Coordinates of C-alpha atoms in Angstrom, one line a residue:
M19 CA 9.8 -12.5 -10.9
D20 CA 12.1 -11.1 -13.6
F21 CA 14.0 -8.6 -11.8
A22 CA 16.5 -8.2 -14.7
L23 CA 13.5 -6.8 -16.9
R24 CA 12.3 -4.5 -14.2
R25 CA 15.8 -2.9 -14.1
D26 CA 15.8 -2.7 -17.8
K27 CA 12.7 -0.9 -17.9
L28 CA 14.1 1.5 -15.3
R29 CA 17.2 1.9 -17.5
K30 CA 14.7 3.0 -20.4
L31 CA 13.0 5.6 -18.1
L32 CA 16.6 7.0 -17.1
A33 CA 17.7 7.3 -20.7
K34 CA 14.6 9.5 -21.3
Q35 CA 15.6 11.5 -18.3
G36 CA 19.3 11.9 -19.8
A37 CA 20.8 10.2 -16.7
A38 CA 23.8 7.9 -17.1
A39 CA 23.0 6.1 -13.7
M40 CA 20.7 5.8 -10.9
L41 CA 21.3 5.4 -7.1
V42 CA 18.1 3.6 -5.8
T43 CA 17.8 4.2 -2.1
A44 CA 14.3 3.6 -1.0
V45 CA 14.1 0.1 0.7
K46 CA 11.0 -1.0 -1.3
N47 CA 12.3 0.0 -4.8
V48 CA 15.4 -1.8 -4.1
T49 CA 13.3 -4.9 -3.1
Y50 CA 11.2 -4.5 -6.2
L51 CA 14.5 -4.2 -8.6
T52 CA 16.5 -7.0 -7.1
G53 CA 14.4 -9.3 -4.8
F54 CA 16.4 -8.4 -1.7
T55 CA 14.3 -8.1 1.5
G56 CA 16.8 -6.6 3.9
D57 CA 17.4 -2.8 4.5
S58 CA 20.4 -0.3 4.6
S59 CA 21.3 -1.2 1.1
W60 CA 21.5 0.8 -2.2
L61 CA 21.4 -0.2 -5.9
L62 CA 23.6 1.5 -8.3
L63 CA 22.3 1.0 -11.6
T64 CA 24.1 2.3 -15.0
D65 CA 23.7 1.3 -18.6
K66 CA 25.8 -1.9 -18.2
H67 CA 26.5 -2.3 -14.6
E68 CA 24.3 -3.1 -11.5
V69 CA 25.8 -3.3 -8.0
M70 CA 24.3 -3.8 -4.6
L71 CA 25.9 -1.7 -1.9
S72 CA 25.3 -3.1 1.3
D73 CA 27.2 -4.6 4.6
S74 CA 28.6 -7.9 6.0
R75 CA 25.4 -8.5 7.9
Y76 CA 23.6 -9.5 4.6
T77 CA 26.2 -11.3 2.7
I78 CA 24.6 -14.6 2.7
Q79 CA 21.2 -13.2 2.2
L80 CA 22.3 -11.3 -0.9
A81 CA 23.6 -14.6 -2.1
E82 CA 20.4 -16.3 -1.5
E83 CA 18.0 -13.8 -2.7
C84 CA 19.9 -12.2 -5.5
P85 CA 22.0 -14.9 -7.1
G86 CA 24.2 -13.4 -9.9
L87 CA 23.9 -9.8 -8.7
E88 CA 27.3 -7.9 -8.3
T89 CA 27.7 -6.9 -4.7
E90 CA 29.9 -4.4 -2.9
I91 CA 30.0 -5.4 1.0
R92 CA 31.2 -2.7 3.3
T93 CA 32.5 -3.4 6.8
S94 CA 31.4 -1.3 9.8
A95 CA 34.5 0.9 9.4
K96 CA 33.2 2.4 6.0
K97 CA 30.0 4.3 5.6
I98 CA 27.8 3.5 2.6
T99 CA 28.5 7.1 1.4
N100 CA 32.2 6.4 1.2
C101 CA 31.3 2.7 -0.6
T102 CA 29.1 4.6 -3.0
A103 CA 31.8 7.4 -3.9
M104 CA 34.5 4.6 -4.5
L105 CA 32.2 2.7 -7.0
V106 CA 31.1 5.7 -8.7
N107 CA 34.3 7.2 -9.1
K108 CA 35.4 3.8 -10.7
L109 CA 32.6 3.5 -13.1
K110 CA 32.4 7.4 -14.0
P111 CA 28.9 7.7 -15.1
G112 CA 29.1 11.5 -15.2
S113 CA 25.4 11.9 -14.1
I114 CA 23.5 10.1 -11.5
A115 CA 19.8 10.1 -10.9
I116 CA 18.8 10.0 -7.3
E117 CA 15.5 9.6 -5.3
A118 CA 14.7 12.9 -4.0
D119 CA 11.7 11.5 -1.8
S120 CA 14.1 9.0 -0.2
L121 CA 17.5 10.3 0.2
S122 CA 18.1 12.8 3.0
V123 CA 19.4 16.3 2.1
E124 CA 22.4 15.5 4.4
T125 CA 23.3 12.4 2.6
W126 CA 22.8 14.0 -0.7
Q127 CA 25.4 16.8 0.4
T128 CA 27.9 14.2 1.6
L129 CA 27.7 12.4 -1.7
K130 CA 28.1 15.6 -3.5
E131 CA 31.3 16.5 -1.4
Y132 CA 32.6 12.8 -2.2
M133 CA 31.9 13.3 -5.9
P134 CA 32.2 16.8 -7.0
T135 CA 32.5 16.2 -10.5
V136 CA 29.3 14.1 -10.7
Q137 CA 26.0 15.7 -11.8
F138 CA 23.3 14.6 -9.4
M139 CA 19.6 14.7 -11.0
P140 CA 16.9 14.6 -8.5
T141 CA 13.8 12.6 -9.4
S142 CA 10.7 11.5 -8.0
G143 CA 8.6 8.4 -8.7
L144 CA 10.6 6.7 -11.4
V145 CA 10.7 3.3 -10.0
G146 CA 7.1 4.0 -8.3
S147 CA 5.8 4.4 -12.0
L148 CA 7.0 0.8 -12.8
R149 CA 5.4 -0.6 -9.6
E150 CA 2.2 0.8 -10.5
I151 CA 1.6 -2.0 -13.1
K152 CA 1.5 -5.3 -11.3
D153 CA 2.9 -8.5 -12.9
S154 CA 1.4 -11.9 -12.6
Y155 CA 3.4 -12.8 -9.5
E156 CA 2.4 -9.6 -7.9
L157 CA -1.2 -10.3 -8.5
A158 CA -0.9 -13.9 -7.2
E159 CA 0.7 -12.6 -4.1
I160 CA -1.8 -9.7 -3.6
R161 CA -4.7 -12.4 -4.2
Q162 CA -3.1 -14.6 -1.3
S163 CA -2.9 -11.5 1.0
I164 CA -6.5 -10.8 0.4
Q165 CA -7.6 -14.3 1.0
L166 CA -5.5 -14.3 4.3
A167 CA -7.4 -11.0 5.5
E168 CA -10.7 -12.3 4.7
R169 CA -10.3 -15.6 6.2
A170 CA -8.9 -13.8 9.4
F171 CA -11.8 -11.6 9.4
E172 CA -14.5 -14.2 9.2
V173 CA -13.2 -15.6 12.3
I174 CA -13.1 -12.4 14.1
K175 CA -16.8 -11.8 13.0
A176 CA -17.9 -15.2 14.3
R177 CA -16.1 -14.6 17.7
L178 CA -17.3 -11.1 18.4
T179 CA -18.4 -10.6 22.1
P180 CA -19.6 -7.4 23.8
D181 CA -16.8 -7.2 26.1
Q182 CA -14.1 -7.4 23.5
T183 CA -12.1 -3.9 23.1
E184 CA -11.0 -2.4 19.9
K185 CA -7.4 -3.4 20.9
Q186 CA -8.2 -6.9 21.3
I187 CA -9.9 -7.3 17.9
A188 CA -6.8 -5.7 16.4
A189 CA -4.5 -8.0 18.1
D190 CA -6.7 -11.0 17.3
L191 CA -6.8 -10.1 13.7
E192 CA -3.0 -10.2 13.4
Y193 CA -3.1 -13.6 15.4
Q194 CA -5.5 -15.2 13.0
I195 CA -3.6 -13.9 10.1
R196 CA -0.4 -15.4 11.3
L197 CA -2.2 -18.7 12.1
F198 CA -3.3 -18.9 8.5
G199 CA 0.2 -18.6 7.4
G200 CA 0.7 -14.8 6.7
R201 CA 3.5 -12.7 7.8
G202 CA 1.4 -10.2 9.8
M203 CA -0.7 -7.3 9.2
A204 CA -0.1 -5.0 6.1
F205 CA -0.5 -2.1 8.6
A206 CA -1.6 -1.3 12.1
P207 CA -5.5 -2.1 12.0
I208 CA -8.1 0.5 12.6
V209 CA -10.9 -0.5 14.9
G210 CA -13.6 2.2 15.9
V211 CA -16.6 1.4 17.9
G212 CA -19.5 3.8 17.6
D213 CA -18.5 7.4 17.6
R214 CA -14.9 6.4 17.1
A215 CA -15.7 5.1 13.5
A216 CA -15.6 8.9 12.8
L217 CA -11.9 8.8 12.9
P218 CA -10.6 7.7 9.7
H219 CA -7.4 6.6 10.9
G220 CA -8.2 6.1 14.5
T221 CA -6.1 4.1 16.9
P222 CA -7.7 1.0 18.7
S223 CA -8.6 1.9 22.3
E224 CA -10.2 0.1 25.1
K225 CA -13.7 0.8 24.2
R226 CA -15.9 -2.3 24.0
I227 CA -18.0 -3.6 21.1
G228 CA -21.1 -3.6 23.4
E229 CA -20.8 0.2 24.0
A230 CA -22.2 0.9 20.4
P231 CA -24.2 -0.7 17.7
F232 CA -21.6 -0.7 15.1
V233 CA -18.0 -1.1 14.6
L234 CA -15.7 -0.1 11.7
I235 CA -12.7 -2.4 10.9
D236 CA -10.0 -1.3 8.4
W237 CA -7.4 -4.1 8.0
G238 CA -5.1 -5.9 5.7
A239 CA -2.7 -8.7 5.6
R240 CA 0.7 -9.5 4.3
A241 CA 1.0 -12.8 2.6
N242 CA 4.9 -12.7 1.7
L243 CA 6.0 -9.3 0.3
Y244 CA 2.6 -7.9 -1.1
M245 CA -0.4 -6.6 1.0
S246 CA -4.2 -6.2 1.0
D247 CA -6.5 -3.4 2.3
L248 CA -10.1 -3.7 3.3
T249 CA -12.7 -2.0 5.5
R250 CA -16.0 -3.2 6.7
V251 CA -18.6 -1.9 9.2
L252 CA -20.3 -4.6 11.1
A253 CA -23.5 -4.0 12.7
T254 CA -23.4 -5.3 16.3
G255 CA -26.7 -3.9 17.7
R256 CA -30.1 -2.6 16.5
I257 CA -29.6 -0.8 13.1
S258 CA -30.9 2.5 13.3
P259 CA -32.6 4.3 10.2
K260 CA -29.7 6.6 10.2
L261 CA -26.9 4.0 10.0
E262 CA -28.9 2.3 7.3
R263 CA -29.3 5.5 5.3
I264 CA -25.7 6.4 5.7
Y265 CA -24.5 3.1 5.0
G266 CA -26.7 2.9 1.8
V267 CA -25.3 6.2 0.6
V268 CA -21.6 5.0 1.1
L269 CA -22.3 1.6 -0.7
K270 CA -23.9 3.3 -3.7
A271 CA -21.0 5.7 -4.0
Q272 CA -18.5 2.7 -4.0
Q273 CA -20.3 0.8 -6.5
Q274 CA -20.8 3.9 -8.9
A275 CA -17.0 4.4 -8.6
I276 CA -16.3 0.8 -9.2
D277 CA -18.5 0.5 -12.3
A278 CA -16.6 3.3 -13.9
I279 CA -13.3 1.6 -13.6
R280 CA -11.5 0.7 -16.6
P281 CA -8.4 1.6 -18.8
G282 CA -8.3 5.1 -19.9
A283 CA -10.8 6.3 -17.3
L284 CA -9.1 9.4 -15.4
M285 CA -8.5 8.9 -11.8
N286 CA -10.4 12.1 -10.8
E287 CA -13.4 11.0 -12.7
I288 CA -13.6 7.9 -10.7
D289 CA -13.3 10.0 -7.5
A290 CA -16.0 12.2 -8.8
A291 CA -18.3 9.2 -9.4
A292 CA -18.3 8.3 -5.7
R293 CA -18.0 11.9 -4.5
S294 CA -21.0 13.1 -6.3
V295 CA -23.2 10.6 -4.7
I296 CA -22.1 11.6 -1.2
T297 CA -22.4 15.1 -2.0
E298 CA -26.0 14.9 -3.5
A299 CA -26.8 13.2 0.1
R300 CA -25.7 16.4 1.6
H301 CA -22.6 14.7 3.1
G302 CA -19.8 16.2 0.8
K303 CA -18.1 17.9 3.7
H304 CA -18.1 14.7 5.6
F305 CA -15.9 12.9 2.8
G306 CA -12.5 14.7 3.1
H307 CA -9.9 12.1 1.9
G308 CA -9.3 10.7 -1.5
L309 CA -11.2 7.7 -3.0
G310 CA -8.6 5.2 -3.1
H311 CA -4.8 4.5 -3.5
G312 CA -2.7 2.0 -5.1
F313 CA -0.9 -0.7 -3.0
G314 CA 1.5 -3.7 -3.3
L315 CA 4.9 -3.8 -1.6
E316 CA 3.7 -1.0 0.5
I317 CA 0.0 -0.1 1.6
H318 CA 0.1 3.2 0.1
E319 CA 1.5 3.4 -3.3
S320 CA 0.9 5.3 -6.7
P321 CA -1.6 5.8 -8.3
N322 CA -4.2 7.9 -6.3
L323 CA -7.8 8.3 -6.8
S324 CA -8.5 11.9 -5.9
P325 CA -9.9 15.2 -7.3
T326 CA -6.3 16.3 -8.3
Q327 CA -5.4 13.3 -10.1
E328 CA -6.1 13.7 -14.0
R329 CA -4.0 10.6 -15.1
P330 CA -5.7 7.7 -16.7
L331 CA -6.1 4.2 -15.3
E332 CA -4.0 1.7 -16.9
A333 CA -4.5 -2.2 -17.0
G334 CA -2.6 -3.9 -14.4
M335 CA -3.1 -1.2 -11.7
V336 CA -4.5 -2.4 -8.5
I337 CA -6.3 0.1 -6.4
T338 CA -8.7 0.5 -3.3
V339 CA -12.1 2.1 -3.7
E340 CA -13.0 3.4 -0.1
P341 CA -15.4 6.1 0.1
G342 CA -16.6 7.2 3.5
I343 CA -19.0 9.4 5.6
Y344 CA -17.8 10.5 9.0
L345 CA -20.1 12.5 11.6
P346 CA -18.4 13.7 14.6
D347 CA -20.4 12.4 18.0
W348 CA -22.1 9.6 16.0
G349 CA -19.6 7.5 14.0
G350 CA -18.7 6.7 10.4
V351 CA -19.1 4.3 7.5
R352 CA -16.3 3.5 5.1
I353 CA -16.5 0.5 2.8
E354 CA -13.3 -0.6 1.0
D355 CA -12.5 -3.0 -1.7
D356 CA -9.4 -3.9 -3.9
I357 CA -9.8 -3.6 -7.6
L358 CA -7.7 -4.7 -10.3
V359 CA -7.8 -2.7 -13.8
T360 CA -8.2 -5.2 -16.4
K361 CA -7.8 -4.9 -20.2
D362 CA -11.4 -4.5 -20.8
G363 CA -12.8 -3.1 -17.3
H364 CA -12.1 -4.1 -13.7
E365 CA -12.1 -7.2 -11.3
V366 CA -13.3 -6.9 -7.8
L367 CA -10.6 -8.9 -6.0
T368 CA -12.1 -8.7 -2.4
H369 CA -15.1 -10.8 -1.7
S370 CA -16.0 -10.3 1.7
P371 CA -19.9 -9.2 1.7
R372 CA -20.4 -5.6 1.8
Q373 CA -24.3 -5.4 1.9
L374 CA -25.6 -4.2 5.3
E375 CA -27.7 -7.2 5.9
D376 CA -24.5 -9.5 5.4
C377 CA -22.6 -7.5 7.9
V378 CA -24.8 -8.0 10.9
V379 CA -23.4 -10.1 13.8
D380 CA -26.4 -12.1 14.5
T381 CA -24.9 -13.4 18.0
L382 CA -24.9 -9.9 19.3
L383 CA -28.3 -8.7 18.3

């Protein structure tokens, strides 16, 4: 990874904003710009300087992960705001962009008190805009995290029994991912049996697989720093005409959206491609969330596929496509895959089968 190149790209964005420097405080943004995987550390970036402000816990780690990067190490007797003020007063940048969606109001006020002559410029999404476009290293990491997630899922699918609970399935998914070499789950998995599949972000409970004829599983793996995100519905009992019909609508909606993905396509148009199918099936009110989102260092990143996003897709973006229909007292169906926007279209990065006949757990029928 060329962290220096990433920082230079940020400098160009700062120049357009008219800011002489930037204080990067969001943990994942610091990681993206430096490679540092710890926390409680800020990056101060000017046109000629780049300094990591951290504490003595991370002295060795910073040397290992960020060789050559200047550091300002504080002791427990000095707060990071004091350390930042001393450095800024030394460098005298004049104006500093801050991450308004990361820095608390209290911390911002403290910095202003310490640096009354500095102009603070609240910004949002500057580093996030760089993170939207994945480089070759990031794509390799995402592919690895997808492979881990899918391997773990195949093990889970083969081992399902009627007496397993949602909580047990969630725990076993993480165990399998770690067995295969991953660092763990990308997020707390969602496992919903039967009517609990109508909860888009439901928390796993003690409900057992055998209590309903299908289960929704939303999970992802973390290989190293980067993540994956998938959802499948498994038929664990007799497939009713209603499940077959709802599943067919969701699958058609997903495929129609995926087919429309290409550079230049507007994000809300991709959302509409899926939403129109679900609306035509008279389930528009049962699909309330956006169609998908970006992911990488975090499981929810920009960009977002939703009715309000009129931006065009760009090559290098990686997004989920996850339409769903959720019916109270019956259940829900969501199908989610990870898609890379390529120069001439798209690539489906996930490979777990999504046709209903391929999502049947034969041992439970």
